[in-house]
Coordinates of C-alpha atoms in Angstrom, one line a residue:
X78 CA 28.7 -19.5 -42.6
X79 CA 28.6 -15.8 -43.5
X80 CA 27.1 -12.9 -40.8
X81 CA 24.3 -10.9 -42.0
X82 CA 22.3 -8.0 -39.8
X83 CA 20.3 -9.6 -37.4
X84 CA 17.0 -11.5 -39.0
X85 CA 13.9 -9.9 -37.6
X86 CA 10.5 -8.7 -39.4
X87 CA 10.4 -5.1 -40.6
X88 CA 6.6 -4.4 -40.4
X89 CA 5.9 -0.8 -39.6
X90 CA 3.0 -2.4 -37.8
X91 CA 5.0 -4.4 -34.9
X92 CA 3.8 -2.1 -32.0
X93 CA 6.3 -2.8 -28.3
X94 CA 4.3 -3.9 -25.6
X95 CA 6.8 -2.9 -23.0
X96 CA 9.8 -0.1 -23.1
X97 CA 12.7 -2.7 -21.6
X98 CA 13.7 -6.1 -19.9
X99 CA 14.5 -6.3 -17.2
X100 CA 17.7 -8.9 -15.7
X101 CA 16.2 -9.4 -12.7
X102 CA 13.0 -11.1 -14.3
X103 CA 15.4 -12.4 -17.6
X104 CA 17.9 -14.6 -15.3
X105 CA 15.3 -17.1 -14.2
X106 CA 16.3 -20.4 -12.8
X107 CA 12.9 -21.8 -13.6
X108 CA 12.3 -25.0 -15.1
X109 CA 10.3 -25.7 -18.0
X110 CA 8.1 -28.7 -17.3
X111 CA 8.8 -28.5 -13.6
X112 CA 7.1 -25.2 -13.0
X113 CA 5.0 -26.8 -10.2
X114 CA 8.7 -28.1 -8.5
X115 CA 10.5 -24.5 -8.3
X116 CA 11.1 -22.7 -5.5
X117 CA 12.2 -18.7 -4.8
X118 CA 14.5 -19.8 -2.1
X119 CA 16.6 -23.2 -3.5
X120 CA 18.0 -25.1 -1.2
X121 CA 21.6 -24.8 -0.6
X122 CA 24.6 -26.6 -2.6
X123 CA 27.5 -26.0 -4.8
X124 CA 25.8 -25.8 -8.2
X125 CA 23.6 -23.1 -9.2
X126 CA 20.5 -24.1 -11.4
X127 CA 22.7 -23.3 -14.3
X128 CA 25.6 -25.1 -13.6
X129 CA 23.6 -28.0 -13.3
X130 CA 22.2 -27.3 -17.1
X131 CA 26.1 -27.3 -18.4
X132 CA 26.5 -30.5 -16.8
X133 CA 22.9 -32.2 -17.6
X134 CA 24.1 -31.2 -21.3
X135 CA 27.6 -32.8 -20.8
X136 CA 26.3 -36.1 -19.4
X137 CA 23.5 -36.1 -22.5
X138 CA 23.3 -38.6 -25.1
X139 CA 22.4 -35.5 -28.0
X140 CA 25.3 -33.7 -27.1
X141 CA 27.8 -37.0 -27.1
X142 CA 26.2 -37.3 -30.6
X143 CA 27.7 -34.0 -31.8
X144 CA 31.2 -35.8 -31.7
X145 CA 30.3 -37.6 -35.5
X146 CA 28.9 -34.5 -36.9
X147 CA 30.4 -32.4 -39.4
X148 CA 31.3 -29.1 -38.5
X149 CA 32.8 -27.9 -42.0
X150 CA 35.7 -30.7 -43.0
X151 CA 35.1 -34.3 -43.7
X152 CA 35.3 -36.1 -40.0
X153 CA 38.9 -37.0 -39.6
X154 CA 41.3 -39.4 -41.2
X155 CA 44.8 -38.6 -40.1
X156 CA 44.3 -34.9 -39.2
X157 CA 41.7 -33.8 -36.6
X158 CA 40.0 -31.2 -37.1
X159 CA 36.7 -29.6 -35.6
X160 CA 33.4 -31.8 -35.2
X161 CA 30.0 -30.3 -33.9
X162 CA 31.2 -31.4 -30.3
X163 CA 34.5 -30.0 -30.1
X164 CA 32.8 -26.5 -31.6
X165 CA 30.5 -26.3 -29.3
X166 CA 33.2 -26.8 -26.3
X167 CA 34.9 -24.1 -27.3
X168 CA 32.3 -21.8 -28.2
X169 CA 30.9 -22.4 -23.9
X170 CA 34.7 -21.3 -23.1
X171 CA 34.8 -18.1 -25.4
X172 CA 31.1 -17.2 -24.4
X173 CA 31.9 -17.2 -20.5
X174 CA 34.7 -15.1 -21.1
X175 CA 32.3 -12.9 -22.6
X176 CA 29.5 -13.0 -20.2
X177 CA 31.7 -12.7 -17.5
X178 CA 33.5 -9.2 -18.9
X179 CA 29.8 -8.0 -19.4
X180 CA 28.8 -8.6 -16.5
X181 CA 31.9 -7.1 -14.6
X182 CA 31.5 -3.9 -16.6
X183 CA 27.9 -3.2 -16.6
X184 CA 27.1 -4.6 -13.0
X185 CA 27.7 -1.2 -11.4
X186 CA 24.5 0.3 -13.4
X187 CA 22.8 -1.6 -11.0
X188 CA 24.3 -1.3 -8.2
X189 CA 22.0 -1.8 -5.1
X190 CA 19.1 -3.1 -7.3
X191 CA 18.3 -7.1 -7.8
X192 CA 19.7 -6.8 -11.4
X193 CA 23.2 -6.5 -9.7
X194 CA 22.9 -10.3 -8.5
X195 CA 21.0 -11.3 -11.3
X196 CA 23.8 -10.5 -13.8
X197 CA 26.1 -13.0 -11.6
X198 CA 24.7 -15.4 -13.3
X199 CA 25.1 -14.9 -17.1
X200 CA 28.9 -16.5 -17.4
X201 CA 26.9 -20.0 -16.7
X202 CA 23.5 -19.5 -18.4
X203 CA 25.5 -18.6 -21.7
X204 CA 27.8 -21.6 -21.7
X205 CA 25.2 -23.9 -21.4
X206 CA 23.5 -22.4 -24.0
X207 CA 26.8 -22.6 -25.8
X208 CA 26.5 -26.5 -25.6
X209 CA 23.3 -26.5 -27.2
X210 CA 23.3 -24.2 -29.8
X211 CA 23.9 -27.1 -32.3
X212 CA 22.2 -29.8 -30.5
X213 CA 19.2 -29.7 -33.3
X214 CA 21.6 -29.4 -36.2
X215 CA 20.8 -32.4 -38.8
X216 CA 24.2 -34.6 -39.5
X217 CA 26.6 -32.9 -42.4
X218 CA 26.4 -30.0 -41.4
X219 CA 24.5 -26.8 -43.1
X220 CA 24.0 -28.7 -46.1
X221 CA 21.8 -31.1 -43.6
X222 CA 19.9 -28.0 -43.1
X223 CA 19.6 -27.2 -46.7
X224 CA 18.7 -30.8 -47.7
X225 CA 15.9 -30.9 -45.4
X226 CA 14.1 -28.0 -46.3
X227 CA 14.5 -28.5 -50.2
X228 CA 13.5 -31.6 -49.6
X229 CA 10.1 -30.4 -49.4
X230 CA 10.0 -27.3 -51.5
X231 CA 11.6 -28.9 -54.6
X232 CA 11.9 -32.8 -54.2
X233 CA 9.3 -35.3 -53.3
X234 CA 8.5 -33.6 -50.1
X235 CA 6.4 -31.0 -52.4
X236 CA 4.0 -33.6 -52.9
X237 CA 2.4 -33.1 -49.5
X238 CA 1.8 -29.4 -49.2
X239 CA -1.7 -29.7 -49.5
X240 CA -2.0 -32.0 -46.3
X241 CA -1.0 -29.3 -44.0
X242 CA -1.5 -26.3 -43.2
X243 CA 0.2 -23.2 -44.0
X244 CA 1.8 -22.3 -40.6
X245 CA 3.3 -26.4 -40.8
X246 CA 4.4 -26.1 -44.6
X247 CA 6.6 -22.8 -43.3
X248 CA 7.5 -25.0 -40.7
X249 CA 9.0 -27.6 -43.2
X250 CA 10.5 -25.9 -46.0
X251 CA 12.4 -23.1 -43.6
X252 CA 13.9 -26.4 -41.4
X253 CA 16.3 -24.4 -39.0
X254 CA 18.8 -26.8 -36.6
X255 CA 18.3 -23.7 -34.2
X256 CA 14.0 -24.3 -33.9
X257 CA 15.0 -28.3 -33.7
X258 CA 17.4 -27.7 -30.7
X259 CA 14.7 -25.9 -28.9
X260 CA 12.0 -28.9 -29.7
X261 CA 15.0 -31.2 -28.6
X262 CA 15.0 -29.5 -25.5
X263 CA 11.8 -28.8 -24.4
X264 CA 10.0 -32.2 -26.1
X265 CA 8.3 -35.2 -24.1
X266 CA 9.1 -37.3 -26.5
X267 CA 7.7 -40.7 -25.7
X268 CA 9.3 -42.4 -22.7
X269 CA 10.6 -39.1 -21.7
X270 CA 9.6 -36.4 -18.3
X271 CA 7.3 -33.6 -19.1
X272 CA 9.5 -30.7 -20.1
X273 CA 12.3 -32.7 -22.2
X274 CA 15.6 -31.7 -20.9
X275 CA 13.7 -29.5 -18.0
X276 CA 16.4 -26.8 -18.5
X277 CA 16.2 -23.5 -16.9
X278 CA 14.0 -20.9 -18.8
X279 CA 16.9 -18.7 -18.8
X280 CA 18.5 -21.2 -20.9
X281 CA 16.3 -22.1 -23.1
X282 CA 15.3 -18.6 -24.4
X283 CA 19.3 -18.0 -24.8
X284 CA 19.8 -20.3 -27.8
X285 CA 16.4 -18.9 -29.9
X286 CA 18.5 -16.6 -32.2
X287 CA 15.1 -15.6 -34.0
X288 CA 12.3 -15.2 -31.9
X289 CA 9.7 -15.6 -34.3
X290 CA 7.8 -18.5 -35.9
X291 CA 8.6 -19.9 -39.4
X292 CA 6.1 -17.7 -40.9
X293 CA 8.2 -14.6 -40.5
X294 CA 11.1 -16.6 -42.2
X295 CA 11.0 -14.9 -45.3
X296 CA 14.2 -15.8 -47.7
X297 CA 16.8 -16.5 -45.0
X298 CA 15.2 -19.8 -44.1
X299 CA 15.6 -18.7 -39.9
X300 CA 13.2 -19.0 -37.2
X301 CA 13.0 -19.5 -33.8
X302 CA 10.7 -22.3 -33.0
X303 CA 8.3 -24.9 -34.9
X304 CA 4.6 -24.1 -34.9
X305 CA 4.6 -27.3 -32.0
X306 CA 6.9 -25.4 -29.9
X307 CA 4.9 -22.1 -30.5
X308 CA 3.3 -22.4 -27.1
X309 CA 6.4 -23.5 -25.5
X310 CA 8.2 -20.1 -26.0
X311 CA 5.6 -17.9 -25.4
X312 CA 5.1 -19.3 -22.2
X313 CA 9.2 -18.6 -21.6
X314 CA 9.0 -15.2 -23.2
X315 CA 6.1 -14.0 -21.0
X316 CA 7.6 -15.7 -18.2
X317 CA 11.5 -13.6 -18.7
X318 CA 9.2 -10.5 -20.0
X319 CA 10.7 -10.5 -23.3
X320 CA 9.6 -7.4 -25.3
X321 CA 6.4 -8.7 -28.0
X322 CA 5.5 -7.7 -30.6
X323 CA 2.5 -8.5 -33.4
X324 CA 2.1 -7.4 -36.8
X325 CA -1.3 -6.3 -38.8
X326 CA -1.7 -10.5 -38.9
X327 CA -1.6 -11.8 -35.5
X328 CA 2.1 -13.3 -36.2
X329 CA 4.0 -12.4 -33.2
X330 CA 7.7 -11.6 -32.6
X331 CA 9.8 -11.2 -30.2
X332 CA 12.9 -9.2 -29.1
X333 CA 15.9 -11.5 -28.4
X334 CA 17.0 -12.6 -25.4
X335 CA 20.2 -10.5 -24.6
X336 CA 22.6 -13.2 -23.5
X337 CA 21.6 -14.5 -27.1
X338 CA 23.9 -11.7 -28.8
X339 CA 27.1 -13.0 -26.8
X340 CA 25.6 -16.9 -27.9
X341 CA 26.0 -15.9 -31.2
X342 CA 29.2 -14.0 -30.9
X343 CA 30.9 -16.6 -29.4
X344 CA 29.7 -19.1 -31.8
X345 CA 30.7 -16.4 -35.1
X346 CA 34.2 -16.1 -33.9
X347 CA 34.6 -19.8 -33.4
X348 CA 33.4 -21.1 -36.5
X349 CA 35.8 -18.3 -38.0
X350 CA 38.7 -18.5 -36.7
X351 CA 38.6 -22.0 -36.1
X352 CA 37.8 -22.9 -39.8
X353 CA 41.0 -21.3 -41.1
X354 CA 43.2 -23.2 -38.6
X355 CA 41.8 -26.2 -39.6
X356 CA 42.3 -25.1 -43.4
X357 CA 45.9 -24.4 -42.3
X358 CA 46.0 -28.0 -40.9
X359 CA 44.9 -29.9 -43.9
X360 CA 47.1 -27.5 -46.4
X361 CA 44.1 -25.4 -47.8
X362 CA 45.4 -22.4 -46.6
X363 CA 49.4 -21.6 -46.4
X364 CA 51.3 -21.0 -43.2
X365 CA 52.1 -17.1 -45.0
X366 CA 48.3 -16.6 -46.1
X367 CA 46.9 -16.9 -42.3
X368 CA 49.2 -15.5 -40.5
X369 CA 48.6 -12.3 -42.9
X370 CA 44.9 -12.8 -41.9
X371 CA 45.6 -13.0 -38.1
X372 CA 48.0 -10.4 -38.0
X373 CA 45.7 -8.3 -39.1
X374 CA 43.3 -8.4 -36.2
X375 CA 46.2 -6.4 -34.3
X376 CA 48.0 -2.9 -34.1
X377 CA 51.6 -2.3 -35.2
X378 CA 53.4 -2.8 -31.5
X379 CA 50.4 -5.9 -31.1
X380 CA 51.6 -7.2 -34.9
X381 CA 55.7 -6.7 -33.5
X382 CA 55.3 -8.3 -30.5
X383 CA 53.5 -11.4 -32.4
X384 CA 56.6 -11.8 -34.7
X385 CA 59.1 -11.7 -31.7
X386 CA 57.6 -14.5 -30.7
X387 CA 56.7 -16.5 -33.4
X388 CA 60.6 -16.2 -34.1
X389 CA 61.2 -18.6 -31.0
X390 CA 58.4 -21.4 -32.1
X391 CA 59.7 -23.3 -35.2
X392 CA 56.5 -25.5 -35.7
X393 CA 54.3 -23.7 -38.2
X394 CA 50.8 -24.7 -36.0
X395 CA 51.9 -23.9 -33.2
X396 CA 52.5 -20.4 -34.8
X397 CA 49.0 -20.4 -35.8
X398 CA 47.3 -21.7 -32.8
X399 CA 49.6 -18.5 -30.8
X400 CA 48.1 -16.0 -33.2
X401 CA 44.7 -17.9 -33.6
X402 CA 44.5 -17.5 -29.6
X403 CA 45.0 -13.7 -29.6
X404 CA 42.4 -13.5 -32.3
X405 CA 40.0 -15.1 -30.4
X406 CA 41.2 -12.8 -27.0
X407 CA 40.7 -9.3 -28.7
X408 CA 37.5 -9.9 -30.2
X409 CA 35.8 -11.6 -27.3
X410 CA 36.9 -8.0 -25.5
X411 CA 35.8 -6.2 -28.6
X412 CA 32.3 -7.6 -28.6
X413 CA 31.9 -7.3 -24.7
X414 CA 32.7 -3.9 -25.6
X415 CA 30.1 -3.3 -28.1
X416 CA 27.1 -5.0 -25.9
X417 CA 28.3 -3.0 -23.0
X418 CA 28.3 0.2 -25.4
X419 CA 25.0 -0.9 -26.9
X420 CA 23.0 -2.2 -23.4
X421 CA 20.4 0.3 -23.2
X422 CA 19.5 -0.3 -27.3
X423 CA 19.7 -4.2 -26.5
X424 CA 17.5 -3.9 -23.1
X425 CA 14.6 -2.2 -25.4
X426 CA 14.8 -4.3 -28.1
X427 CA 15.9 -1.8 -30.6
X428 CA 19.5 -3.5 -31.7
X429 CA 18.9 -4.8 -35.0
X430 CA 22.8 -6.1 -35.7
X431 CA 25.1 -8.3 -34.9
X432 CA 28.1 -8.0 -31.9
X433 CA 30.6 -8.4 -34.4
X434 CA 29.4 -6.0 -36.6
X435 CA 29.7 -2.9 -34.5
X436 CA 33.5 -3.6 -32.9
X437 CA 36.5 -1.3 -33.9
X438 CA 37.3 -1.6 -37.3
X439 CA 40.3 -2.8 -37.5
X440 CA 38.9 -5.8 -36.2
X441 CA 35.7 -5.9 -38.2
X442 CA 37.6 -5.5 -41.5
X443 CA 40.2 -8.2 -40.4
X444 CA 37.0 -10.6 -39.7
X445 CA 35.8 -9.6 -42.8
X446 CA 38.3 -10.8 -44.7
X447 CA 38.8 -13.7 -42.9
X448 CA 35.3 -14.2 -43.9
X449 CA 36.0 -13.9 -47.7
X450 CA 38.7 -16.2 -47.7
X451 CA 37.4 -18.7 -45.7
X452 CA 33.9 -18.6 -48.5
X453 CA 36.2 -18.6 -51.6
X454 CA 39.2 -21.6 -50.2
X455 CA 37.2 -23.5 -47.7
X456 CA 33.5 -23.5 -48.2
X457 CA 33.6 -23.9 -51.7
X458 CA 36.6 -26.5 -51.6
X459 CA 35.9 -29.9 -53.0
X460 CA 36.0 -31.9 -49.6
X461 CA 33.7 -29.4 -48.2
X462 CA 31.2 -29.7 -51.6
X463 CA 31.6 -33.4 -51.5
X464 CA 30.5 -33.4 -48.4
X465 CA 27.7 -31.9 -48.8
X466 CA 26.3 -33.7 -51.9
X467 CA 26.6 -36.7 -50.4
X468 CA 24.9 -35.5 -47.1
X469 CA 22.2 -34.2 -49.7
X470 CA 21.8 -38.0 -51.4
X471 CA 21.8 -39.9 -47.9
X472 CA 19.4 -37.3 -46.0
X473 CA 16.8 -37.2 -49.2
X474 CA 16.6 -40.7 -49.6
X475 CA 16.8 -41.7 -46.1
X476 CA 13.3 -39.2 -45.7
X477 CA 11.6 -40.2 -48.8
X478 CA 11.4 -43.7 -47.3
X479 CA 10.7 -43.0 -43.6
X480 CA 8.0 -40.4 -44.0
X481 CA 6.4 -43.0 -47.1
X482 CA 6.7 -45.4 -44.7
X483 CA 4.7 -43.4 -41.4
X484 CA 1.9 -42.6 -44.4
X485 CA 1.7 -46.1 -45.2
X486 CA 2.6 -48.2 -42.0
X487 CA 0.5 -51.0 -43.5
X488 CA 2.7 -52.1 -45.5
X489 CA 5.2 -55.1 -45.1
X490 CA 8.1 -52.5 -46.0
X491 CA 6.7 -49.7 -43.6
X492 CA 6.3 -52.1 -40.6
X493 CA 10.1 -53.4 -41.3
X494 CA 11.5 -50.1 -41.8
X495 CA 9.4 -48.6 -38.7
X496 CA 10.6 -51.2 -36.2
X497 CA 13.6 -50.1 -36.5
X498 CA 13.1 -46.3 -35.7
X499 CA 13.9 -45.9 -31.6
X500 CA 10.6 -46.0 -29.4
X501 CA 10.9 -42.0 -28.4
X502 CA 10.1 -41.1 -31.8
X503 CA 6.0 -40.8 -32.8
X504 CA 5.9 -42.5 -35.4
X505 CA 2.5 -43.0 -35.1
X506 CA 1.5 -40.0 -34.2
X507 CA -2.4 -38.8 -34.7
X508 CA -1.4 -36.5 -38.1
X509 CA 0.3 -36.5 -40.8
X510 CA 2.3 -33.3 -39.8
X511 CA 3.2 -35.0 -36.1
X512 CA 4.2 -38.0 -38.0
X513 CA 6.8 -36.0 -40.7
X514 CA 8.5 -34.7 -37.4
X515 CA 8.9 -37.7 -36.0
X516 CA 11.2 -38.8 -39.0
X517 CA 12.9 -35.1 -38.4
X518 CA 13.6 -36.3 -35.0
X519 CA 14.7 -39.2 -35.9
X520 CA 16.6 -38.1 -39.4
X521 CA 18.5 -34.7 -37.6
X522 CA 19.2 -36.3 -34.1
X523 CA 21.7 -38.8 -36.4
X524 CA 25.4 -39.0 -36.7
X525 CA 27.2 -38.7 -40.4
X526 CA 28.3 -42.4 -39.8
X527 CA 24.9 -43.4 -38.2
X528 CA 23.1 -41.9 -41.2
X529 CA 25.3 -43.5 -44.1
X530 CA 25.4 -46.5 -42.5
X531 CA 21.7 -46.8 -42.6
X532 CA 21.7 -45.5 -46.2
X533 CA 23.9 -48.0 -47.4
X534 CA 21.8 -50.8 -45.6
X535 CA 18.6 -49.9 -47.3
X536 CA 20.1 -49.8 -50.3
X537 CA 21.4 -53.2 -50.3
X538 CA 24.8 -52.2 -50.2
X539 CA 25.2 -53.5 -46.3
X540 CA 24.5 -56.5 -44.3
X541 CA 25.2 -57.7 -40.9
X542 CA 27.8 -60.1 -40.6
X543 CA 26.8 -63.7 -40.8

């Protein structure tokens, strides 16, 4: 939940094979898998290509999903609070507010050229990549994440390490929700159209916050895309001509996509802010303690202008959600700031940091602090650990039996447990490394409920009703 300097590999040897991108070639509204289908002159209509990803994503079954997965708190009893759905709603909104201030401000730098239209665009590729930022996120949240890939480098996964290779083990034991959402995407899973989702390539290459494979992990556990999808992104990355590099080993890497920095800003100011509002909701956090925080995101006439009208509005969230509002406003202008400042850097593939951590700083220390409090009263707190140890329990067992079960299908158990895993999954896949990811799919595409509710069945502790 905490903001680090951008992930990348720091090889002296990475050599650029180009000097900058280019947004005329970057906005593409190509579609992967329907290459053969596209056309430089669309027909007419009221949706661009990337109006029709936000909506594809909208109408999707993965994305309904997101409403019974855990975004930090317990799902709700008698106080709502944030789910992966509702996140990712609001994180579209704050990142096409974004876009579209970036795009007003640096649009006459290109005045006459084709990267003038092109930047047009960016308001709708970035909130539909906003959707689907979380879309490959396992159910409980990070933990889900964290249980995964432990699963294999210290539990009973570690068993199988010397079935696959080295690029597949990586693969494994860094599990990242943001390589599974491009698989998700871009998949034929069985039953499905060549290309998965067939979203623009625009799109696609907007969500891959680390545009590298899991070999190029090192401790942080992120990655771009699995060694399956390796192919799939360097045919996007050519295609948008996004800066490559290779170190002294072959691995390659790649610069980000620039609409991914206002992803990801969007995203880090959501999760923030919205966090301590719900930790205001459910009484972590006092009425006093975050309105100190929030006030301090603004300048003394800002800060005196907030209490005037905070006087008139007696109900404490409602006093919060005003402040938490004008949070959210400044620092989406703030970052849209910094990429604006920072384009050039960004365009060569020379920014190595994060929006947020090159805005005024007032603001970055106010974030910052935010940050603290919300890792030593919210993270930490026992829902939020509870939470998470029970996600740990239901998402090890649930893979110890479903991945012993695709290695021994034979077996009365296996065929019994197998049956019951939905068609698109390849369960019986031609490897053993095809086969683990079919239980991935299956295991990270499920809700909380879905997911306990199976654990409690094949542990005896559920039956239908007779």
């Amino acid at each position: 939940m905490t903001r680090t300097n951008q992930t990348l590999p720091t090889a002296q040897t990475l050599q650029t094979d180009a000097s900058r991108m280019q947004w005329s070639r970057l906005i593409c509204d190509k579609r992967f898998g329907m290459e053969d289908y596209h056309s430089p002159n669309p027909a007419g209509g009221t949706r661009s290509d990337f109006q029709r990803d936000f909506d594809r994503l909208v109408f999707s079954s993965p994305f309904r999903r997101l409403q019974n997965k855990t975004q930090v708190f317990p799902l709700p009893g008698s106080i709502f609070v944030h789910n992966r759905l509702t996140h990712s709603m609001e994180v579209a909104s704050v990142g096409r507010s974004m876009a579209n201030e970036i795009a007003r401000a640096i649009q006459p730098r290109y005045e006459g050229s084709p990267d003038e239209k092109a930047l047009d665009s960016i308001g709708e590729i970035v909130a539909a990549a906003c959707l689907a930022h979380d879309l490959g996120n396992p159910p409980f949240g990070h933990s889900g994440e964290k249980a995964i890939s432990t699963f294999f480098s210290e539990g009973a996964g570690a068993d199988l390490q010397h079935e696959l290779t080295p690029e597949q083990w990586a693969d494994l034991v860094h599990f990242e929700g943001n390589a599974n959402a491009l698989r998700l995407l871009t998949h034929q899973f069985h039953g499905r159209r060549r290309g998965g989702f067939a979203m623009t390539y625009s799109m696609l290459a907007s969500i891959v916050k680390y545009p590298f494979s899991s070999t190029l992990a090192g401790k942080r556990n992120k990655f771009g895309f699995f060694t399956s999808e390796h192919d799939t992104f360097r045919l996007i990355a050519r295609e948008l001509g996004l800066i490559c590099r290779e170190d002294s080993e072959g691995r390659l890497c790649y610069a980000r996509h620039p609409l991914v920095y206002i992803v990801e800003a969007a995203d880090d100011i959501c999760y923030e802010v919205m966090d301590i509002e719900d930790a205001h909701k459910l009484k972590i956090l006092s009425t006093d303690e975050v309105k100190h925080l929030f006030l301090g995101f603004f300048d003394p006439e800002r800060q005196r202008r907030c209490h005037t009208v905070m006087e008139r509005i007696t109900d404490p969230n409602e006093q919060i959600a005003y402040l938490r509002s004008g949070v959210i406003g400044i620092l989406v202008q703030r970052c849209a700031e910094a990429f604006v400042a920072h384009e050039d850097q960004i365009m060569c593939g020379n920014f190595n940091f994060h929006l947020l951590d090159i805005v005024p700083e007032r603001e970055r220390e106010a974030y910052s602090r935010c940050n603290d409090v919300s890792w030593d009263k919210i993270y930490r707190s026992s829902d939020v650990v509870n939470v998470e140890l029970a996600g740990n329990r239901i998402i090890t067992f649930l893979l110890e039996k479903l991945i012993d079960a695709v290695r021994h299908p034979q077996l009365n158990y296996s065929r019994l447990l197998l049956s019951q895993v939905p068609q698109q999954y390849d369960v019986r896949g031609p490897g053993l490394f095809q086969k683990i990811q079919s239980v991935l799919d299956h295991v990270s595409a499920m809700t909380d409920v879905y997911a306990l509710d199976l654990f409690r069945k094949l542990n005896g502790l559920s039956l239908p009703a007779v």
